[in-house]
Tab-separated table of C-alpha atoms in Angstrom:
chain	number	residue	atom	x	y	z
A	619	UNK	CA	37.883	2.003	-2.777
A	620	UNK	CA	37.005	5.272	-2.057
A	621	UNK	CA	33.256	5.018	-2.827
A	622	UNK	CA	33.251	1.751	-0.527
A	623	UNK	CA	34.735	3.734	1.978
A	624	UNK	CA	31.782	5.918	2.315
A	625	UNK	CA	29.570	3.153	3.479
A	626	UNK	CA	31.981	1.718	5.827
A	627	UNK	CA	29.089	2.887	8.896
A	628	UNK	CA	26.419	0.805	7.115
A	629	UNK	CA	29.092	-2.496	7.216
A	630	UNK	CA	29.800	-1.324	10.663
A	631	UNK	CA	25.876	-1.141	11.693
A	632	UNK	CA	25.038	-4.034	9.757
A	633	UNK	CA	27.815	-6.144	11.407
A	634	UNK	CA	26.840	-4.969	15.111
A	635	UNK	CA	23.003	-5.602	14.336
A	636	UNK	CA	23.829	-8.965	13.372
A	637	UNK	CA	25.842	-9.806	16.384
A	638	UNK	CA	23.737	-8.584	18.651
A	639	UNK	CA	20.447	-10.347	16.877
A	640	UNK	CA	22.515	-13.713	17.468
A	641	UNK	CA	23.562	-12.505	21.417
A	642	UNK	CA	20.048	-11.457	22.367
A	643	UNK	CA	17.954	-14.648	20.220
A	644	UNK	CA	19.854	-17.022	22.276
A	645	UNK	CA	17.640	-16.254	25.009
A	646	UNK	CA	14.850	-16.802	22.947
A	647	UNK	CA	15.310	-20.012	21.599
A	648	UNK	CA	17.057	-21.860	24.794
A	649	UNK	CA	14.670	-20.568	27.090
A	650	UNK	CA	17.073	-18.080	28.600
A	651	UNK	CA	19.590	-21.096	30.126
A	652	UNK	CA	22.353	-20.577	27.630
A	653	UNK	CA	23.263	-16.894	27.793
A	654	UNK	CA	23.469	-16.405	31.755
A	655	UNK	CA	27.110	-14.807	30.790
A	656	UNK	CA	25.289	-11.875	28.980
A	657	UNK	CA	21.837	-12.215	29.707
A	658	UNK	CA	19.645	-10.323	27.462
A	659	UNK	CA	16.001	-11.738	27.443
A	660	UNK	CA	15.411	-12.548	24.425
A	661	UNK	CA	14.183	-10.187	21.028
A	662	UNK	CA	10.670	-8.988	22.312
A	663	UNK	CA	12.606	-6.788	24.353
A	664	UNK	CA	12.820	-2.670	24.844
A	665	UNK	CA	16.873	-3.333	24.507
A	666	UNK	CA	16.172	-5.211	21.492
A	667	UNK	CA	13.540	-4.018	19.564
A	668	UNK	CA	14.575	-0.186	20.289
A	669	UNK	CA	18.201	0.524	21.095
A	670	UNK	CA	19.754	-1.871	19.095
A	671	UNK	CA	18.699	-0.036	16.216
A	672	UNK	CA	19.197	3.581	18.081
A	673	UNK	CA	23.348	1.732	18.452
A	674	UNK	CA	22.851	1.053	14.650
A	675	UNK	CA	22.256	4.679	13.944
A	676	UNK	CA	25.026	5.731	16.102
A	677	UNK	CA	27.753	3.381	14.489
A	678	UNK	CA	26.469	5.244	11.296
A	679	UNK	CA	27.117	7.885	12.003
A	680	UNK	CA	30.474	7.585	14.165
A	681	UNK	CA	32.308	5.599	11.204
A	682	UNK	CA	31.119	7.978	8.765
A	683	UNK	CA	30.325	11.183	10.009
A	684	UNK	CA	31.357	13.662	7.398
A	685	UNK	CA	28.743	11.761	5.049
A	686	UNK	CA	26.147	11.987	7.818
A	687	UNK	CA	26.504	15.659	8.686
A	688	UNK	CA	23.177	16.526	8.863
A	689	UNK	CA	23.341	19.211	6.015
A	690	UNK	CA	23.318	16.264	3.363
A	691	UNK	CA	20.534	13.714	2.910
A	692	UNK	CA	23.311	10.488	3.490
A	693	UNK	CA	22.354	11.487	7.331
A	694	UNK	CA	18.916	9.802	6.541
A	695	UNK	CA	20.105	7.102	3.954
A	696	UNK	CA	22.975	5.446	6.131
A	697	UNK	CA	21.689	4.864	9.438
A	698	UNK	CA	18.400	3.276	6.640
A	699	UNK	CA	20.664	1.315	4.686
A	700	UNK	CA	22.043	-0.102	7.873
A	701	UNK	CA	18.788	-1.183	8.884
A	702	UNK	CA	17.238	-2.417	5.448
A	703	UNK	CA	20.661	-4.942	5.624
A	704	UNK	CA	20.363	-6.142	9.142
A	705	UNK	CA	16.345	-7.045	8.392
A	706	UNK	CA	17.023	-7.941	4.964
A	707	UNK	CA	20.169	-10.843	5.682
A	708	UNK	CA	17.789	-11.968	9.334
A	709	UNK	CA	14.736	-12.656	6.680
A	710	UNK	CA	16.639	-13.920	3.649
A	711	UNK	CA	18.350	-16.550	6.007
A	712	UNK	CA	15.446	-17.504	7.910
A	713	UNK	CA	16.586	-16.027	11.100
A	714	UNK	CA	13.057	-14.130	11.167
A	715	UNK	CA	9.963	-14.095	9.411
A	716	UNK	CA	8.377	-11.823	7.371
A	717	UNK	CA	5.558	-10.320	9.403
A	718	UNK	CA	8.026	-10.299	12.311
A	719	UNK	CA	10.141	-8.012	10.187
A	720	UNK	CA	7.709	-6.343	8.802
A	721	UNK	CA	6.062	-4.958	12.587
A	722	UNK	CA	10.120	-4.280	13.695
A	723	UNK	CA	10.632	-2.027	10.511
A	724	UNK	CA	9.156	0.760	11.898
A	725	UNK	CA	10.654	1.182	15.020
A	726	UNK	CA	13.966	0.361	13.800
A	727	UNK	CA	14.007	3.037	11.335
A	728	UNK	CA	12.958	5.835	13.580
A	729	UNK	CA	15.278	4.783	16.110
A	730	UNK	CA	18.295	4.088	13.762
A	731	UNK	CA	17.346	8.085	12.066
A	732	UNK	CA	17.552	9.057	16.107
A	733	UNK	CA	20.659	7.319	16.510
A	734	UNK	CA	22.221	8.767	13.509
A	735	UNK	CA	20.705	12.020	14.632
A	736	UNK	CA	22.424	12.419	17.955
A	737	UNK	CA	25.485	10.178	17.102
A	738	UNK	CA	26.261	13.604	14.559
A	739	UNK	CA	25.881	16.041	17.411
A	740	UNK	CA	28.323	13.722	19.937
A	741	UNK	CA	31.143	12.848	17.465
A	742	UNK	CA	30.934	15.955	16.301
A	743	UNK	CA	32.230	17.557	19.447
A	744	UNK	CA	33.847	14.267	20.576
A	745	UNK	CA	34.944	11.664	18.308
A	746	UNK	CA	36.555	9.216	20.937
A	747	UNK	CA	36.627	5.175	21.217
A	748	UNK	CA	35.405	5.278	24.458
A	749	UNK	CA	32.421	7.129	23.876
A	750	UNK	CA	31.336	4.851	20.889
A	751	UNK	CA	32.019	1.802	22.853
A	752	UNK	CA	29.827	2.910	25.814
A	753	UNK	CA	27.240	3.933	23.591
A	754	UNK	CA	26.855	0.307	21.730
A	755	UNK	CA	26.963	-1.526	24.725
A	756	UNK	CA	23.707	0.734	25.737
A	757	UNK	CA	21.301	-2.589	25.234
A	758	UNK	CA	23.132	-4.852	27.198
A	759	UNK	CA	23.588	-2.866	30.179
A	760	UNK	CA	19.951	-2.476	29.838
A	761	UNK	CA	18.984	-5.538	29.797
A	762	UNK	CA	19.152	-7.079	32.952
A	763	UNK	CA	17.454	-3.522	34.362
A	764	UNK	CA	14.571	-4.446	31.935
A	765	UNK	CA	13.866	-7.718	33.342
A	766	UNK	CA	12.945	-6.670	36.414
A	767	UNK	CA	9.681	-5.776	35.493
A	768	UNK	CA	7.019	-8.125	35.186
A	769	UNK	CA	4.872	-8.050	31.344
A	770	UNK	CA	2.012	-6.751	31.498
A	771	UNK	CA	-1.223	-8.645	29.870
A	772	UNK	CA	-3.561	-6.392	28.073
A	773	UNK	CA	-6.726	-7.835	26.672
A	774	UNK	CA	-7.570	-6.060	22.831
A	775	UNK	CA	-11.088	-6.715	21.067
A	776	UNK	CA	-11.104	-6.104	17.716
A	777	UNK	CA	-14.670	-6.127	15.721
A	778	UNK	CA	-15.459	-5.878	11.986
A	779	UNK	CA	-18.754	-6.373	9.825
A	780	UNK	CA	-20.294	-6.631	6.427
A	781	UNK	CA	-22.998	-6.632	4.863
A	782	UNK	CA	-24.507	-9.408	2.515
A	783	UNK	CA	-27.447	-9.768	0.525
A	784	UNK	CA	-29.172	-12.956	1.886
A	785	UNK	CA	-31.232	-14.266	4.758
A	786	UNK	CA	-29.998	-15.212	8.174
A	787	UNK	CA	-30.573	-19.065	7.829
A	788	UNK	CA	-27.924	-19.061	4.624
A	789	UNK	CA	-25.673	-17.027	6.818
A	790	UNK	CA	-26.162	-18.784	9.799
A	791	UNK	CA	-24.954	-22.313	7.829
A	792	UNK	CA	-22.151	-20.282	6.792
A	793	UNK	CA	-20.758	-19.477	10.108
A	794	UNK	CA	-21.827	-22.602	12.167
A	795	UNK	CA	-19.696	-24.864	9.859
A	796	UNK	CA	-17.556	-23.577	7.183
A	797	UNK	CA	-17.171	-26.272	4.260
A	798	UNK	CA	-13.379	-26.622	2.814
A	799	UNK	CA	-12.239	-23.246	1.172
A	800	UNK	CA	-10.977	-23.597	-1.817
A	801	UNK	CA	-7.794	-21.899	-2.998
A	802	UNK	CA	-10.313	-19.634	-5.792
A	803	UNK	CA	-12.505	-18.569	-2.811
A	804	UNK	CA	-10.103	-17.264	-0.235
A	805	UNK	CA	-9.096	-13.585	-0.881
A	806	UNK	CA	-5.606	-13.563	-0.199
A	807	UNK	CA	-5.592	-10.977	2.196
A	808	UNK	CA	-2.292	-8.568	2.943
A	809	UNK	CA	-1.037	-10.579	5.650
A	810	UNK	CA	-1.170	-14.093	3.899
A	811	UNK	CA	1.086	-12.837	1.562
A	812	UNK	CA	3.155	-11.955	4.493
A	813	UNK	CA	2.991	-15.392	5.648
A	814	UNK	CA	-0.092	-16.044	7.824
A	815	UNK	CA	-1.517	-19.542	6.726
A	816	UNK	CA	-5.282	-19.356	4.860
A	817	UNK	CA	-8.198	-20.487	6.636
A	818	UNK	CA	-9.347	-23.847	5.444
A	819	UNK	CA	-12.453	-24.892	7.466
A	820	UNK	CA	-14.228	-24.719	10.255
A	821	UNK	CA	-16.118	-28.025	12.239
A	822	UNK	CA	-18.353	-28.252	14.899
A	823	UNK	CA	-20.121	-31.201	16.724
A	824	UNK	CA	-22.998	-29.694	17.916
A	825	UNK	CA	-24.345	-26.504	17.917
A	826	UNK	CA	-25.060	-25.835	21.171
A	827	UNK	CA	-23.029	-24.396	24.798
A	828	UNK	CA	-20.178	-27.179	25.208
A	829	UNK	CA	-20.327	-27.645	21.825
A	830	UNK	CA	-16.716	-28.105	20.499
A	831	UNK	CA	-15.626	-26.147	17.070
A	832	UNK	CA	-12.311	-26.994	15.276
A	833	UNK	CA	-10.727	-23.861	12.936
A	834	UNK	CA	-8.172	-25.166	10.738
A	835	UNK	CA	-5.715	-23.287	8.351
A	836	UNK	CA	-3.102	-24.046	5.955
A	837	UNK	CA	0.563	-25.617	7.022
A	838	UNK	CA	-1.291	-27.711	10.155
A	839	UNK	CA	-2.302	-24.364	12.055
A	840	UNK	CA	-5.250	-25.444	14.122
A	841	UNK	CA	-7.369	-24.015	16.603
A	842	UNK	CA	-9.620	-25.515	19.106
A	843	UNK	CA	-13.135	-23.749	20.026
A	844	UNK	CA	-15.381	-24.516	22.768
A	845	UNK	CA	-18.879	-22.694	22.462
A	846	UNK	CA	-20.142	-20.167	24.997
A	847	UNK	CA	-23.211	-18.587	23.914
A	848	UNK	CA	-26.101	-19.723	21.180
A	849	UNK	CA	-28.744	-18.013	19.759
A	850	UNK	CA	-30.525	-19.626	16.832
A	851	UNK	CA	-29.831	-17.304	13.998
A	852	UNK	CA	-28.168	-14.452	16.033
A	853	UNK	CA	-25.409	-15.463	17.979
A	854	UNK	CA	-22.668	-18.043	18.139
A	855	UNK	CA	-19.649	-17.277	20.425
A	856	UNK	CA	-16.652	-19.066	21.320
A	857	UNK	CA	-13.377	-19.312	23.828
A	858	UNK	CA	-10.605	-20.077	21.459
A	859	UNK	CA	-7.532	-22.612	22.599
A	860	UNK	CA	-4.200	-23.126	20.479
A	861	UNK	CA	-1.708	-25.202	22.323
A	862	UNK	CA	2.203	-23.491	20.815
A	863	UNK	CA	3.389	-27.420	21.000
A	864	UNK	CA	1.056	-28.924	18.390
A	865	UNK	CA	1.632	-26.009	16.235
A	866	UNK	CA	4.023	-27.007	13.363
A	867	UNK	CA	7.364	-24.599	13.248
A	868	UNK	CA	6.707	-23.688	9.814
A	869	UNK	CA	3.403	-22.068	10.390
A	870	UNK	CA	3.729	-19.400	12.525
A	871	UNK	CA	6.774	-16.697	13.234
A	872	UNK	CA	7.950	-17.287	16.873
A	873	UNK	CA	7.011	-14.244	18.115
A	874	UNK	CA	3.209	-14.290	16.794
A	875	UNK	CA	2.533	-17.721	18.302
A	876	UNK	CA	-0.646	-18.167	19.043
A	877	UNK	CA	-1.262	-19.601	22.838
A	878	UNK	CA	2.336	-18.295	23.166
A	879	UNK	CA	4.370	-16.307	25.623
A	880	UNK	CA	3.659	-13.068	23.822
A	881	UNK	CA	0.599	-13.275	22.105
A	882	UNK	CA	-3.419	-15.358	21.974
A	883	UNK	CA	-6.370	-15.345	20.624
A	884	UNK	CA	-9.317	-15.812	23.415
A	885	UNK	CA	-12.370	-15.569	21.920
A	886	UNK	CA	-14.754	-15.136	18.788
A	887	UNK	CA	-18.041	-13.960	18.297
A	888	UNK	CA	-20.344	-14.056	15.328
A	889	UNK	CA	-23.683	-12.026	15.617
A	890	UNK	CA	-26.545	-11.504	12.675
A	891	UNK	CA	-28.012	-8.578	13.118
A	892	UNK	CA	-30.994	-8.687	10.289
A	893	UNK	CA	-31.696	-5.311	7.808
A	894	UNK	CA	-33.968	-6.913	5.984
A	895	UNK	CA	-35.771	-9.943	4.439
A	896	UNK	CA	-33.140	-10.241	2.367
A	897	UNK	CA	-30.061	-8.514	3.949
A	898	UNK	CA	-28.266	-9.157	7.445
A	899	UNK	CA	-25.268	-7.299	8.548
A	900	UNK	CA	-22.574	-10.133	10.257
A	901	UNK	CA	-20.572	-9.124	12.901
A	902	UNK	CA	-17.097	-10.678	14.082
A	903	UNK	CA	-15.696	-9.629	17.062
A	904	UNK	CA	-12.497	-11.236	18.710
A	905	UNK	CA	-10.558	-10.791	21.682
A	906	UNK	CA	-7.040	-11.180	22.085
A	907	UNK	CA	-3.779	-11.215	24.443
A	908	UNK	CA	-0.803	-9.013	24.014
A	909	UNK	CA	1.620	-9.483	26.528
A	910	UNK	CA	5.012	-7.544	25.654
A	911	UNK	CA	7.251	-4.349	27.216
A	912	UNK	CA	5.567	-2.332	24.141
A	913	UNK	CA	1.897	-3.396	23.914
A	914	UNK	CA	1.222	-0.200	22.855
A	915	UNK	CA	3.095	-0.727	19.749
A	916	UNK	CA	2.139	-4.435	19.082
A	917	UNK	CA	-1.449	-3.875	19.850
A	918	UNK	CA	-1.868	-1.366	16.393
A	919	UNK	CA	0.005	-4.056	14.699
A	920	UNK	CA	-2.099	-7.013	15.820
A	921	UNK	CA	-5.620	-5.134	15.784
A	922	UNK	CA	-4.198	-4.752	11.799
A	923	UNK	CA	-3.568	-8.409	12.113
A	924	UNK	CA	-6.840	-9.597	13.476
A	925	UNK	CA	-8.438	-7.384	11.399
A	926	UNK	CA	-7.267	-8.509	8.090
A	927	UNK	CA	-8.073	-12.214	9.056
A	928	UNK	CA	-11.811	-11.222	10.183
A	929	UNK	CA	-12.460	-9.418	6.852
A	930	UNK	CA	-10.799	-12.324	4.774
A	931	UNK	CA	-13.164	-14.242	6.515
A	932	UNK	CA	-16.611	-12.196	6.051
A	933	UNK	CA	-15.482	-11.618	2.903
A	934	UNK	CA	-16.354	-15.625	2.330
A	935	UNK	CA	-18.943	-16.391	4.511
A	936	UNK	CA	-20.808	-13.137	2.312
A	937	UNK	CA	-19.845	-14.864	-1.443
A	938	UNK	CA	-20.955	-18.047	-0.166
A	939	UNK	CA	-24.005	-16.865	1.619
A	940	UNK	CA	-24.938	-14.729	-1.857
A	941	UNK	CA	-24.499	-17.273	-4.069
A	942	UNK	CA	-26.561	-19.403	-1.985
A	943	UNK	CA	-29.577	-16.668	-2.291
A	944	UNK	CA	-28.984	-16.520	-5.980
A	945	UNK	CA	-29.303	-20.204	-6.421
């Protein structure tokens, strides 16, 4: 009993991140007309996403702080534990996806280690129920503060190349229409693993301005494409469209959703920029909406994102392209 007493501030954290993950995703998933009692705004939030972890680290270290004094290294591992359990039990029962988690981790570790941090310094002077209780209700009272200000768009480009051994006409085929990919050709890339659905192909009617391109991927994910810009075996560009309501549930985390409230792809552009007879460097560059309280923070994560997809992608047009030379 004794040893179980000695976590009793990751329980406590644990508990309170759960709770308040279930107070503040009401918001999210009822389109904010359930919780007008406590309204909180939903999980893409600064209350959220940073001091409901920094109330995780202080219920650390208020229910246990002779094991978080800051002269032992339990002042680093229980506000962590905490936080490990709260993502762990949201992902295990499907309350949140992987990726989702994975971009929160993070920020809920430094600000749980904050929390735990100062929560030492306070109780150690003043150990009282009042104080705690103020402290954890910290993201609520924010809240409704937070909403007053309007999220800000802000447009990202991220571009990545590669070089293949082949001539611009094989590589031009390639990226004008991309034939079925098979299961052996994809590279599953870091983020599929995560959960992002593979690319399966790519059609297009006519290629040509107006001309209408389809991108599909793996568990119904589609995109729609309209063409901007042609030039024969240089250039093909692209305004991207994903409408969130054909989009099957399972495909996509919430809170990536493409064409959604907090995140979209806009456009695409391939260019061939030739070396040699036989050797073209193939650029992809793509632009894309972030629109959240902490772009700064989402933006590295979804330049990683984008990034990953756009090399996955090279990374087939160039085997297919190369083999094509060969043959």
């Amino acid at each position: 009993m004794t040893k179980l007493k000695n976590w009793k501030g990751v329980f406590y954290g644990i508990a309170y991140g759960l709770v308040s993950r279930a107070i503040f995703a009401l918001e999210d998933f009822s389109n904010g007309s359930v919780n007008a009692l406590l309204p909180t705004f939903g999980l893409m939030t600064i209350s959220f996403m940073f001091l409901v972890p920094f109330a995780t680290g202080l219920l650390a270290a208020y229910h246990h702080d002779t094991v978080t004094s800051s002269r032992k290294v339990a002042s680093i591992s229980m506000p962590v534990f905490a936080v490990a359990g709260l993502i762990g039990i949201s992902v295990l029962s499907g309350k949140e996806g992987i990726i989702c988690a994975l971009m929160a981790l993070p920020v809920f570790l430094f600000m749980s280690l904050l929390g735990g941090y100062i929560g030492v310094r306070i109780f150690k002077r003043n150990k009282g129920d009042l104080s705690v209780s103020l402290l954890v209700l910290l993201p609520f009272l924010f809240a409704p503060l937070e909403n007053q200000f309007v999220l800000a768009d802000k447009i990202f480009t991220e571009h990545t190349t590669i070089a293949i051994e082949a001539n611009e006409q094989d590589v031009w085929n390639n990226i004008t229409r991309v034939k079925e990919i098979s299961e052996q050709e994809n590279n599953y890339s870091f983020f599929q693993l995560m959960g992002f659905p593979r690319p399966i192909k790519a059609e297009l009617d006519t290629v040509a301005v107006g001309g209408m391109r389809k991108a599909v991927f793996a568990r119904g994910l589609f995109f729609t494409e309209t063409v901007t810009q042609v030039e024969l075996l240089k250039t093909l560009a692209f305004n991207i469209e994903a409408d969130p309501a054909s989009i099957p549930p399972q495909a996509l985390d919430q809170h990536v959703m493409v064409g959604g409230t907090y995140f979209d792809v806009l456009e695409g552009k391939y260019e061939i920029e030739k070396i040699s007879n036989h050797k073209i460097r193939l650029h992809l560059t793509s632009q894309f909406r972030l629109s959240t309280p902490f772009n700064f923070y989402t933006g590295v994560w979804s330049k990683i994102l984008m990034k990953d997809i756009q090399q996955n992608i090279l990374e087939i047009i160039r085997q297919r392209s190369e083999a094509q030379q060969s043959s």
